[in-house]
Amino acid sequence: MSDFVDNLNEVFALFGPIQTRRMFGGYGVYHDSLMFGLVADDVLYLKADDKSSDAFSQLGLSQFEYEKGSKKVKMSYYMAPEEIFDDPNEAREWATRAFDAALRARKPGSKKGSKKK
């Protein structure tokens, strides 16, 4: 595991416990068994949806994309703002925003993840 990924536990300490799992050459970032972030090439991306993507776009943060054959596929994850690595309160705010987007996106009837109290 990279030092960058190892450091995410410290970054998100105020948000709560996270887990990371290897996937597709990167890592998934989970809280309460629900993926709210991903790491690719030591860049953190956070889950977004229609309710939260404007917050990322307003800061000029790019959307995660990968190549599938000759096409570029965009996913509902955006680059995390740099401030989260220096400000624990910012990290908690952005992690909560991403986790809430993941909660809204989960399939009905799914028992994974639960609303933070």
mmCIF file of C-alpha atoms in Angstrom, residues 1-2 5 19-30 38-40:
data_model
loop_
_atom_site.group_PDB
_atom_site.id
_atom_site.type_symbol
_atom_site.label_atom_id
_atom_site.label_comp_id
_atom_site.label_asym_id
_atom_site.label_seq_id
_atom_site.Cartn_x
_atom_site.Cartn_y
_atom_site.Cartn_z
ATOM 1 C CA MET A 1 0.000 0.000 0.000
ATOM 2 C CA SER A 2 1.334 3.459 -0.837
ATOM 3 C CA VAL A 5 -3.174 5.693 0.871
ATOM 4 C CA GLN A 19 -10.947 1.256 5.080
ATOM 5 C CA THR A 20 -9.073 1.010 1.798
ATOM 6 C CA ARG A 21 -9.241 -1.891 -0.624
ATOM 7 C CA ARG A 22 -7.207 -2.569 -3.720
ATOM 8 C CA MET A 23 -9.179 -2.396 -6.940
ATOM 9 C CA PHE A 24 -8.393 -1.972 -10.641
ATOM 10 C CA GLY A 25 -4.837 -0.773 -10.071
ATOM 11 C CA GLY A 26 -5.952 1.769 -7.453
ATOM 12 C CA TYR A 27 -7.810 1.757 -4.154
ATOM 13 C CA GLY A 28 -11.394 2.164 -3.035
ATOM 14 C CA VAL A 29 -11.956 4.265 0.093
ATOM 15 C CA TYR A 30 -14.797 3.006 2.307
ATOM 16 C CA LEU A 38 -11.071 6.194 -4.854
ATOM 17 C CA VAL A 39 -7.347 6.626 -5.315
ATOM 18 C CA ALA A 40 -5.691 6.365 -8.722
#
